[in-house]
mmCIF file with all atom_site columns, C-alpha atoms in Angstrom:
data_model
loop_
_atom_site.group_PDB
_atom_site.id
_atom_site.type_symbol
_atom_site.label_atom_id
_atom_site.label_alt_id
_atom_site.label_comp_id
_atom_site.label_asym_id
_atom_site.label_entity_id
_atom_site.label_seq_id
_atom_site.pdbx_PDB_ins_code
_atom_site.Cartn_x
_atom_site.Cartn_y
_atom_site.Cartn_z
_atom_site.occupancy
_atom_site.B_iso_or_equiv
_atom_site.pdbx_formal_charge
_atom_site.auth_seq_id
_atom_site.auth_comp_id
_atom_site.auth_asym_id
_atom_site.auth_atom_id
_atom_site.pdbx_PDB_model_num
ATOM 1   C CA . LEU H 1 1   ? 95.933  160.427 29.776 1.00 51.00 ? 29  LEU H CA 1
ATOM 2   C CA . ASP H 1 2   ? 95.859  160.735 33.565 1.00 61.00 ? 30  ASP H CA 1
ATOM 3   C CA . VAL H 1 3   ? 97.830  163.763 34.762 1.00 74.00 ? 31  VAL H CA 1
ATOM 4   C CA . ASP H 1 4   ? 98.111  164.415 38.497 1.00 87.00 ? 32  ASP H CA 1
ATOM 5   C CA . THR H 1 5   ? 97.659  168.183 38.240 1.00 87.00 ? 33  THR H CA 1
ATOM 6   C CA . TRP H 1 6   ? 94.549  167.854 36.058 1.00 89.00 ? 34  TRP H CA 1
ATOM 7   C CA . ALA H 1 7   ? 93.122  165.202 38.354 1.00 89.00 ? 35  ALA H CA 1
ATOM 8   C CA . LEU H 1 8   ? 93.709  167.481 41.353 1.00 92.00 ? 36  LEU H CA 1
ATOM 9   C CA . LEU H 1 9   ? 92.069  170.431 39.570 1.00 88.00 ? 37  LEU H CA 1
ATOM 10  C CA . GLU H 1 10  ? 89.042  168.301 38.702 1.00 89.00 ? 38  GLU H CA 1
ATOM 11  C CA . ALA H 1 11  ? 88.760  166.911 42.257 1.00 90.00 ? 39  ALA H CA 1
ATOM 12  C CA . ALA H 1 12  ? 89.082  170.402 43.703 1.00 90.00 ? 40  ALA H CA 1
ATOM 13  C CA . GLN H 1 13  ? 86.396  171.739 41.388 1.00 88.00 ? 41  GLN H CA 1
ATOM 14  C CA . THR H 1 14  ? 84.034  168.964 42.492 1.00 87.00 ? 42  THR H CA 1
ATOM 15  C CA . THR H 1 15  ? 84.848  169.468 46.158 1.00 89.00 ? 43  THR H CA 1
ATOM 16  C CA . LEU H 1 16  ? 84.746  173.251 46.206 1.00 85.00 ? 44  LEU H CA 1
ATOM 17  C CA . SER H 1 17  ? 81.759  173.715 43.897 1.00 82.00 ? 45  SER H CA 1
ATOM 18  C CA . GLY H 1 18  ? 79.001  173.540 46.483 1.00 72.00 ? 46  GLY H CA 1
ATOM 19  C CA . PRO H 1 19  ? 77.873  172.434 49.893 1.00 66.00 ? 47  PRO H CA 1
ATOM 20  C CA . GLU H 1 20  ? 79.610  169.419 51.367 1.00 62.00 ? 48  GLU H CA 1
ATOM 21  C CA . GLU H 1 21  ? 76.322  167.527 51.439 1.00 60.00 ? 49  GLU H CA 1
ATOM 22  C CA . HIS H 1 22  ? 76.445  167.134 47.648 1.00 67.00 ? 50  HIS H CA 1
ATOM 23  C CA . LEU H 1 23  ? 79.460  164.827 47.879 1.00 77.00 ? 51  LEU H CA 1
ATOM 24  C CA . ALA H 1 24  ? 78.337  161.281 47.077 1.00 79.00 ? 52  ALA H CA 1
ATOM 25  C CA . PRO H 1 25  ? 80.199  158.261 48.501 1.00 80.00 ? 53  PRO H CA 1
ATOM 26  C CA . SER H 1 26  ? 81.455  157.267 45.023 1.00 78.00 ? 54  SER H CA 1
ATOM 27  C CA . GLY H 1 27  ? 82.663  160.831 44.432 1.00 84.00 ? 55  GLY H CA 1
ATOM 28  C CA . ILE H 1 28  ? 84.434  160.859 47.802 1.00 91.00 ? 56  ILE H CA 1
ATOM 29  C CA . LYS H 1 29  ? 86.313  157.676 46.847 1.00 92.00 ? 57  LYS H CA 1
ATOM 30  C CA . GLU H 1 30  ? 87.518  159.256 43.612 1.00 92.00 ? 58  GLU H CA 1
ATOM 31  C CA . ILE H 1 31  ? 88.514  162.476 45.366 1.00 94.00 ? 59  ILE H CA 1
ATOM 32  C CA . LEU H 1 32  ? 90.381  160.526 48.054 1.00 95.00 ? 60  LEU H CA 1
ATOM 33  C CA . THR H 1 33  ? 92.312  158.628 45.386 1.00 92.00 ? 61  THR H CA 1
ATOM 34  C CA . VAL H 1 34  ? 93.409  161.921 43.822 1.00 93.00 ? 62  VAL H CA 1
ATOM 35  C CA . LEU H 1 35  ? 94.280  163.537 47.168 1.00 94.00 ? 63  LEU H CA 1
ATOM 36  C CA . TYR H 1 36  ? 96.466  160.583 48.128 1.00 94.00 ? 64  TYR H CA 1
ATOM 37  C CA . ARG H 1 37  ? 98.361  160.980 44.850 1.00 93.00 ? 65  ARG H CA 1
ATOM 38  C CA . TYR H 1 38  ? 99.611  164.350 46.085 1.00 93.00 ? 66  TYR H CA 1
ATOM 39  C CA . GLU H 1 39  ? 103.235 163.814 47.071 1.00 88.00 ? 67  GLU H CA 1
ATOM 40  C CA . GLY H 1 40  ? 104.541 167.319 47.512 1.00 86.00 ? 68  GLY H CA 1
ATOM 41  C CA . PRO H 1 41  ? 105.180 170.587 45.761 1.00 83.00 ? 69  PRO H CA 1
ATOM 42  C CA . PHE H 1 42  ? 104.629 170.926 42.024 1.00 84.00 ? 70  PHE H CA 1
ATOM 43  C CA . LEU H 1 43  ? 107.962 170.773 40.160 1.00 82.00 ? 71  LEU H CA 1
ATOM 44  C CA . ASP H 1 44  ? 109.900 170.936 43.418 1.00 84.00 ? 72  ASP H CA 1
ATOM 45  C CA . GLY H 1 45  ? 113.357 172.380 42.924 1.00 82.00 ? 73  GLY H CA 1
ATOM 46  C CA . GLU H 1 46  ? 112.311 174.666 40.067 1.00 82.00 ? 74  GLU H CA 1
ATOM 47  C CA . ASP H 1 47  ? 111.956 178.356 40.851 1.00 84.00 ? 75  ASP H CA 1
ATOM 48  C CA . ALA H 1 48  ? 110.583 180.075 37.773 1.00 85.00 ? 76  ALA H CA 1
ATOM 49  C CA . GLU H 1 49  ? 107.904 182.566 38.788 1.00 90.00 ? 77  GLU H CA 1
ATOM 50  C CA . TRP H 1 50  ? 105.101 180.766 36.939 1.00 90.00 ? 78  TRP H CA 1
ATOM 51  C CA . ILE H 1 51  ? 106.089 177.503 38.648 1.00 86.00 ? 79  ILE H CA 1
ATOM 52  C CA . LEU H 1 52  ? 106.063 179.101 42.104 1.00 89.00 ? 80  LEU H CA 1
ATOM 53  C CA . GLU H 1 53  ? 102.591 180.533 41.471 1.00 92.00 ? 81  GLU H CA 1
ATOM 54  C CA . GLU H 1 54  ? 101.256 177.242 40.137 1.00 90.00 ? 82  GLU H CA 1
ATOM 55  C CA . ARG H 1 55  ? 102.877 175.337 43.011 1.00 90.00 ? 83  ARG H CA 1
ATOM 56  C CA . GLU H 1 56  ? 101.099 177.549 45.561 1.00 92.00 ? 84  GLU H CA 1
ATOM 57  C CA . ARG H 1 57  ? 97.795  177.351 43.700 1.00 92.00 ? 85  ARG H CA 1
ATOM 58  C CA . LEU H 1 58  ? 97.878  173.551 43.488 1.00 93.00 ? 86  LEU H CA 1
ATOM 59  C CA . HIS H 1 59  ? 98.918  173.225 47.129 1.00 93.00 ? 87  HIS H CA 1
ATOM 60  C CA . SER H 1 60  ? 96.066  175.497 48.210 1.00 93.00 ? 88  SER H CA 1
ATOM 61  C CA . LEU H 1 61  ? 93.559  173.493 46.177 1.00 94.00 ? 89  LEU H CA 1
ATOM 62  C CA . PHE H 1 62  ? 94.915  170.279 47.701 1.00 94.00 ? 90  PHE H CA 1
ATOM 63  C CA . VAL H 1 63  ? 94.591  171.596 51.265 1.00 95.00 ? 91  VAL H CA 1
ATOM 64  C CA . GLN H 1 64  ? 91.164  173.197 50.759 1.00 94.00 ? 92  GLN H CA 1
ATOM 65  C CA . SER H 1 65  ? 89.746  170.084 49.126 1.00 94.00 ? 93  SER H CA 1
ATOM 66  C CA . ALA H 1 66  ? 91.224  167.809 51.755 1.00 95.00 ? 94  ALA H CA 1
ATOM 67  C CA . MET H 1 67  ? 89.812  169.949 54.586 1.00 94.00 ? 95  MET H CA 1
ATOM 68  C CA . ILE H 1 68  ? 86.321  169.651 53.124 1.00 94.00 ? 96  ILE H CA 1
ATOM 69  C CA . VAL H 1 69  ? 86.657  165.890 52.707 1.00 95.00 ? 97  VAL H CA 1
ATOM 70  C CA . VAL H 1 70  ? 88.093  165.479 56.230 1.00 95.00 ? 98  VAL H CA 1
ATOM 71  C CA . ARG H 1 71  ? 85.148  167.383 57.699 1.00 93.00 ? 99  ARG H CA 1
ATOM 72  C CA . HIS H 1 72  ? 82.666  165.466 55.553 1.00 93.00 ? 100 HIS H CA 1
ATOM 73  C CA . LEU H 1 73  ? 84.103  162.092 56.562 1.00 94.00 ? 101 LEU H CA 1
ATOM 74  C CA . GLY H 1 74  ? 84.175  163.136 60.206 1.00 94.00 ? 102 GLY H CA 1
ATOM 75  C CA . LEU H 1 75  ? 80.567  164.313 60.162 1.00 91.00 ? 103 LEU H CA 1
ATOM 76  C CA . CYS H 1 76  ? 79.609  160.962 58.585 1.00 92.00 ? 104 CYS H CA 1
ATOM 77  C CA . ALA H 1 77  ? 81.479  159.208 61.448 1.00 93.00 ? 105 ALA H CA 1
ATOM 78  C CA . HIS H 1 78  ? 84.122  157.750 59.095 1.00 96.00 ? 106 HIS H CA 1
ATOM 79  C CA . TYR H 1 79  ? 86.768  158.739 61.610 1.00 96.00 ? 107 TYR H CA 1
ATOM 80  C CA . HIS H 1 80  ? 89.502  156.355 60.472 1.00 97.00 ? 108 HIS H CA 1
ATOM 81  C CA . ASP H 1 81  ? 89.410  157.630 56.876 1.00 97.00 ? 109 ASP H CA 1
ATOM 82  C CA . ALA H 1 82  ? 89.220  161.255 58.022 1.00 97.00 ? 110 ALA H CA 1
ATOM 83  C CA . ILE H 1 83  ? 92.197  160.783 60.362 1.00 98.00 ? 111 ILE H CA 1
ATOM 84  C CA . LEU H 1 84  ? 94.284  159.161 57.628 1.00 98.00 ? 112 LEU H CA 1
ATOM 85  C CA . LEU H 1 85  ? 93.573  162.005 55.211 1.00 98.00 ? 113 LEU H CA 1
ATOM 86  C CA . ALA H 1 86  ? 94.260  164.693 57.817 1.00 98.00 ? 114 ALA H CA 1
ATOM 87  C CA . ARG H 1 87  ? 97.615  163.074 58.621 1.00 98.00 ? 115 ARG H CA 1
ATOM 88  C CA . HIS H 1 88  ? 98.439  162.854 54.908 1.00 97.00 ? 116 HIS H CA 1
ATOM 89  C CA . VAL H 1 89  ? 97.800  166.579 54.416 1.00 97.00 ? 117 VAL H CA 1
ATOM 90  C CA . LEU H 1 90  ? 99.706  167.518 57.575 1.00 97.00 ? 118 LEU H CA 1
ATOM 91  C CA . ARG H 1 91  ? 102.786 165.757 56.129 1.00 96.00 ? 119 ARG H CA 1
ATOM 92  C CA . PHE H 1 92  ? 102.921 168.565 53.550 1.00 96.00 ? 120 PHE H CA 1
ATOM 93  C CA . ASP H 1 93  ? 101.514 171.398 55.652 1.00 95.00 ? 121 ASP H CA 1
ATOM 94  C CA . PRO H 1 94  ? 102.243 170.653 59.332 1.00 96.00 ? 122 PRO H CA 1
ATOM 95  C CA . TYR H 1 95  ? 101.428 174.178 60.511 1.00 95.00 ? 123 TYR H CA 1
ATOM 96  C CA . ARG H 1 96  ? 97.852  174.248 59.168 1.00 96.00 ? 124 ARG H CA 1
ATOM 97  C CA . GLU H 1 97  ? 96.262  174.819 62.539 1.00 96.00 ? 125 GLU H CA 1
ATOM 98  C CA . GLU H 1 98  ? 92.637  174.389 61.491 1.00 95.00 ? 126 GLU H CA 1
ATOM 99  C CA . LEU H 1 99  ? 93.479  170.932 60.179 1.00 96.00 ? 127 LEU H CA 1
ATOM 100 C CA . VAL H 1 100 ? 95.335  170.127 63.407 1.00 97.00 ? 128 VAL H CA 1
ATOM 101 C CA . ARG H 1 101 ? 92.159  171.009 65.317 1.00 97.00 ? 129 ARG H CA 1
ATOM 102 C CA . HIS H 1 102 ? 90.158  168.692 63.058 1.00 96.00 ? 130 HIS H CA 1
ATOM 103 C CA . LEU H 1 103 ? 92.647  165.874 63.598 1.00 97.00 ? 131 LEU H CA 1
ATOM 104 C CA . LEU H 1 104 ? 92.523  166.320 67.381 1.00 97.00 ? 132 LEU H CA 1
ATOM 105 C CA . THR H 1 105 ? 88.722  166.317 67.278 1.00 96.00 ? 133 THR H CA 1
ATOM 106 C CA . LEU H 1 106 ? 88.576  163.228 65.075 1.00 96.00 ? 134 LEU H CA 1
ATOM 107 C CA . LEU H 1 107 ? 90.987  161.311 67.281 1.00 96.00 ? 135 LEU H CA 1
ATOM 108 C CA . ALA H 1 108 ? 88.867  162.123 70.343 1.00 95.00 ? 136 ALA H CA 1
ATOM 109 C CA . LEU H 1 109 ? 85.630  161.161 68.578 1.00 94.00 ? 137 LEU H CA 1
ATOM 110 C CA . ASP H 1 110 ? 87.283  157.886 67.566 1.00 94.00 ? 138 ASP H CA 1
ATOM 111 C CA . GLU H 1 111 ? 87.860  157.244 71.284 1.00 92.00 ? 139 GLU H CA 1
ATOM 112 C CA . ARG H 1 112 ? 91.590  157.926 70.929 1.00 95.00 ? 140 ARG H CA 1
ATOM 113 C CA . ARG H 1 113 ? 91.898  160.833 73.362 1.00 94.00 ? 141 ARG H CA 1
ATOM 114 C CA . ILE H 1 114 ? 95.386  159.813 74.411 1.00 95.00 ? 142 ILE H CA 1
ATOM 115 C CA . ASP H 1 115 ? 96.534  159.878 70.767 1.00 97.00 ? 143 ASP H CA 1
ATOM 116 C CA . ALA H 1 116 ? 95.002  163.348 70.409 1.00 97.00 ? 144 ALA H CA 1
ATOM 117 C CA . ILE H 1 117 ? 96.802  164.628 73.501 1.00 97.00 ? 145 ILE H CA 1
ATOM 118 C CA . ARG H 1 118 ? 100.100 163.067 72.418 1.00 98.00 ? 146 ARG H CA 1
ATOM 119 C CA . TYR H 1 119 ? 99.782  164.550 68.929 1.00 98.00 ? 147 TYR H CA 1
ATOM 120 C CA . TYR H 1 120 ? 99.020  167.971 70.390 1.00 98.00 ? 148 TYR H CA 1
ATOM 121 C CA . ASP H 1 121 ? 102.007 167.795 72.740 1.00 98.00 ? 149 ASP H CA 1
ATOM 122 C CA . HIS H 1 122 ? 104.299 166.817 69.863 1.00 98.00 ? 150 HIS H CA 1
ATOM 123 C CA . TRP H 1 123 ? 102.841 169.477 67.549 1.00 98.00 ? 151 TRP H CA 1
ATOM 124 C CA . ILE H 1 124 ? 103.037 172.268 70.132 1.00 97.00 ? 152 ILE H CA 1
ATOM 125 C CA . GLY H 1 125 ? 106.684 171.372 70.804 1.00 97.00 ? 153 GLY H CA 1
ATOM 126 C CA . MET H 1 126 ? 107.387 171.561 67.069 1.00 97.00 ? 154 MET H CA 1
ATOM 127 C CA . ILE H 1 127 ? 105.757 174.964 66.522 1.00 97.00 ? 155 ILE H CA 1
ATOM 128 C CA . ARG H 1 128 ? 107.413 176.435 69.580 1.00 97.00 ? 156 ARG H CA 1
ATOM 129 C CA . LYS H 1 129 ? 110.844 175.133 68.564 1.00 97.00 ? 157 LYS H CA 1
ATOM 130 C CA . GLU H 1 130 ? 110.628 175.882 64.848 1.00 96.00 ? 158 GLU H CA 1
ATOM 131 C CA . LEU H 1 131 ? 108.459 179.008 64.820 1.00 96.00 ? 159 LEU H CA 1
ATOM 132 C CA . GLY H 1 132 ? 108.602 180.309 68.388 1.00 96.00 ? 160 GLY H CA 1
ATOM 133 C CA . ILE H 1 133 ? 104.814 180.579 68.613 1.00 97.00 ? 161 ILE H CA 1
ATOM 134 C CA . SER H 1 134 ? 101.985 179.165 70.688 1.00 96.00 ? 162 SER H CA 1
ATOM 135 C CA . PRO H 1 135 ? 98.768  177.705 69.307 1.00 97.00 ? 163 PRO H CA 1
ATOM 136 C CA . LEU H 1 136 ? 95.729  179.858 68.701 1.00 97.00 ? 164 LEU H CA 1
ATOM 137 C CA . PRO H 1 137 ? 93.085  180.077 71.434 1.00 96.00 ? 165 PRO H CA 1
ATOM 138 C CA . ALA H 1 138 ? 90.718  177.893 69.370 1.00 95.00 ? 166 ALA H CA 1
ATOM 139 C CA . THR H 1 139 ? 93.290  175.087 69.335 1.00 96.00 ? 167 THR H CA 1
ATOM 140 C CA . ARG H 1 140 ? 93.948  175.393 73.066 1.00 96.00 ? 168 ARG H CA 1
ATOM 141 C CA . ALA H 1 141 ? 90.178  175.294 73.654 1.00 94.00 ? 169 ALA H CA 1
ATOM 142 C CA . ILE H 1 142 ? 89.807  172.087 71.610 1.00 94.00 ? 170 ILE H CA 1
ATOM 143 C CA . ILE H 1 143 ? 92.541  170.278 73.527 1.00 95.00 ? 171 ILE H CA 1
ATOM 144 C CA . ALA H 1 144 ? 91.084  171.466 76.838 1.00 94.00 ? 172 ALA H CA 1
ATOM 145 C CA . GLU H 1 145 ? 87.704  170.128 75.760 1.00 92.00 ? 173 GLU H CA 1
ATOM 146 C CA . ILE H 1 146 ? 89.278  166.813 74.769 1.00 93.00 ? 174 ILE H CA 1
ATOM 147 C CA . ARG H 1 147 ? 91.023  166.538 78.130 1.00 92.00 ? 175 ARG H CA 1
ATOM 148 C CA . ASP H 1 148 ? 87.705  167.190 79.889 1.00 89.00 ? 176 ASP H CA 1
ATOM 149 C CA . LEU H 1 149 ? 85.668  164.844 77.682 1.00 84.00 ? 177 LEU H CA 1
ATOM 150 C CA . HIS H 1 150 ? 83.444  162.876 80.055 1.00 77.00 ? 178 HIS H CA 1
ATOM 151 C CA . ASN H 1 151 ? 80.100  162.229 78.404 1.00 67.00 ? 179 ASN H CA 1
ATOM 152 C CA . ALA H 1 152 ? 78.200  161.969 75.129 1.00 64.00 ? 180 ALA H CA 1
ATOM 153 C CA . GLU H 1 153 ? 76.992  165.566 75.339 1.00 68.00 ? 181 GLU H CA 1
ATOM 154 C CA . ASN H 1 154 ? 80.569  166.826 75.406 1.00 71.00 ? 182 ASN H CA 1
ATOM 155 C CA . ALA H 1 155 ? 81.372  164.571 72.450 1.00 77.00 ? 183 ALA H CA 1
ATOM 156 C CA . GLN H 1 156 ? 78.474  166.055 70.463 1.00 78.00 ? 184 GLN H CA 1
ATOM 157 C CA . HIS H 1 157 ? 79.777  169.553 71.158 1.00 78.00 ? 185 HIS H CA 1
ATOM 158 C CA . LEU H 1 158 ? 83.208  168.409 69.993 1.00 84.00 ? 186 LEU H CA 1
ATOM 159 C CA . ARG H 1 159 ? 81.673  166.886 66.839 1.00 81.00 ? 187 ARG H CA 1
ATOM 160 C CA . ALA H 1 160 ? 80.047  170.258 66.088 1.00 82.00 ? 188 ALA H CA 1
ATOM 161 C CA . GLN H 1 161 ? 83.569  171.700 65.778 1.00 80.00 ? 189 GLN H CA 1
ATOM 162 C CA . LEU H 1 162 ? 83.878  169.861 62.460 1.00 83.00 ? 190 LEU H CA 1
ATOM 163 C CA . VAL H 1 163 ? 81.215  172.070 60.918 1.00 79.00 ? 191 VAL H CA 1
ATOM 164 C CA . ASN H 1 164 ? 83.069  174.773 59.036 1.00 56.00 ? 192 ASN H CA 1
ATOM 165 C CA . ARG H 1 165 ? 82.974  178.418 60.073 1.00 51.00 ? 193 ARG H CA 1
ATOM 166 C CA . HIS H 1 166 ? 80.661  179.433 57.212 1.00 46.00 ? 194 HIS H CA 1
ATOM 167 C CA . GLU H 1 167 ? 78.119  176.772 58.162 1.00 54.00 ? 195 GLU H CA 1
ATOM 168 C CA . ARG H 1 168 ? 78.225  177.789 61.838 1.00 48.00 ? 196 ARG H CA 1
ATOM 169 C CA . GLN H 1 169 ? 77.600  181.398 60.841 1.00 42.00 ? 197 GLN H CA 1
ATOM 170 C CA . ARG H 1 170 ? 74.707  180.356 58.621 1.00 40.00 ? 198 ARG H CA 1
ATOM 171 C CA . PHE H 1 171 ? 73.106  178.317 61.432 1.00 41.00 ? 199 PHE H CA 1
ATOM 172 C CA . ALA H 1 172 ? 73.638  181.141 63.943 1.00 43.00 ? 200 ALA H CA 1
ATOM 173 C CA . VAL H 1 173 ? 71.681  183.638 61.810 1.00 38.00 ? 201 VAL H CA 1
#
């Protein structure tokens, strides 16, 4: 019996259980298959308290797992796959700013700077209109770096942005 919620829980456990380096290519394929099965909120339209809690838990596991896989794919230079997954997740969570930064970075690394700038312009218009907010300084810094991208050294610095915060802190110590 293949149940979407159980498959997501299993994929999340594999993804979140250790360092990203432990993810094997065959495991990534299986995790990607599960993540692409996610098509929105658990039992959408129902509002029992236990359903709301489970809906939030499953959504969080989906986003956390996808972020790890996006970073992993990006660091392995599988930009196309990472971009597709980031866009898939942003369909369900368009305000997840860290993921937006990853998408912008991936587009630039895939030599699609114009797509990154266009996406940013569209996204910033959306958050200003719908939420009345501006992006965080980290997001503004990424887009500024993308606009000023002129050489391989700058691209390497941009690629380093895919390393998660915990890893950067570990390397800084």
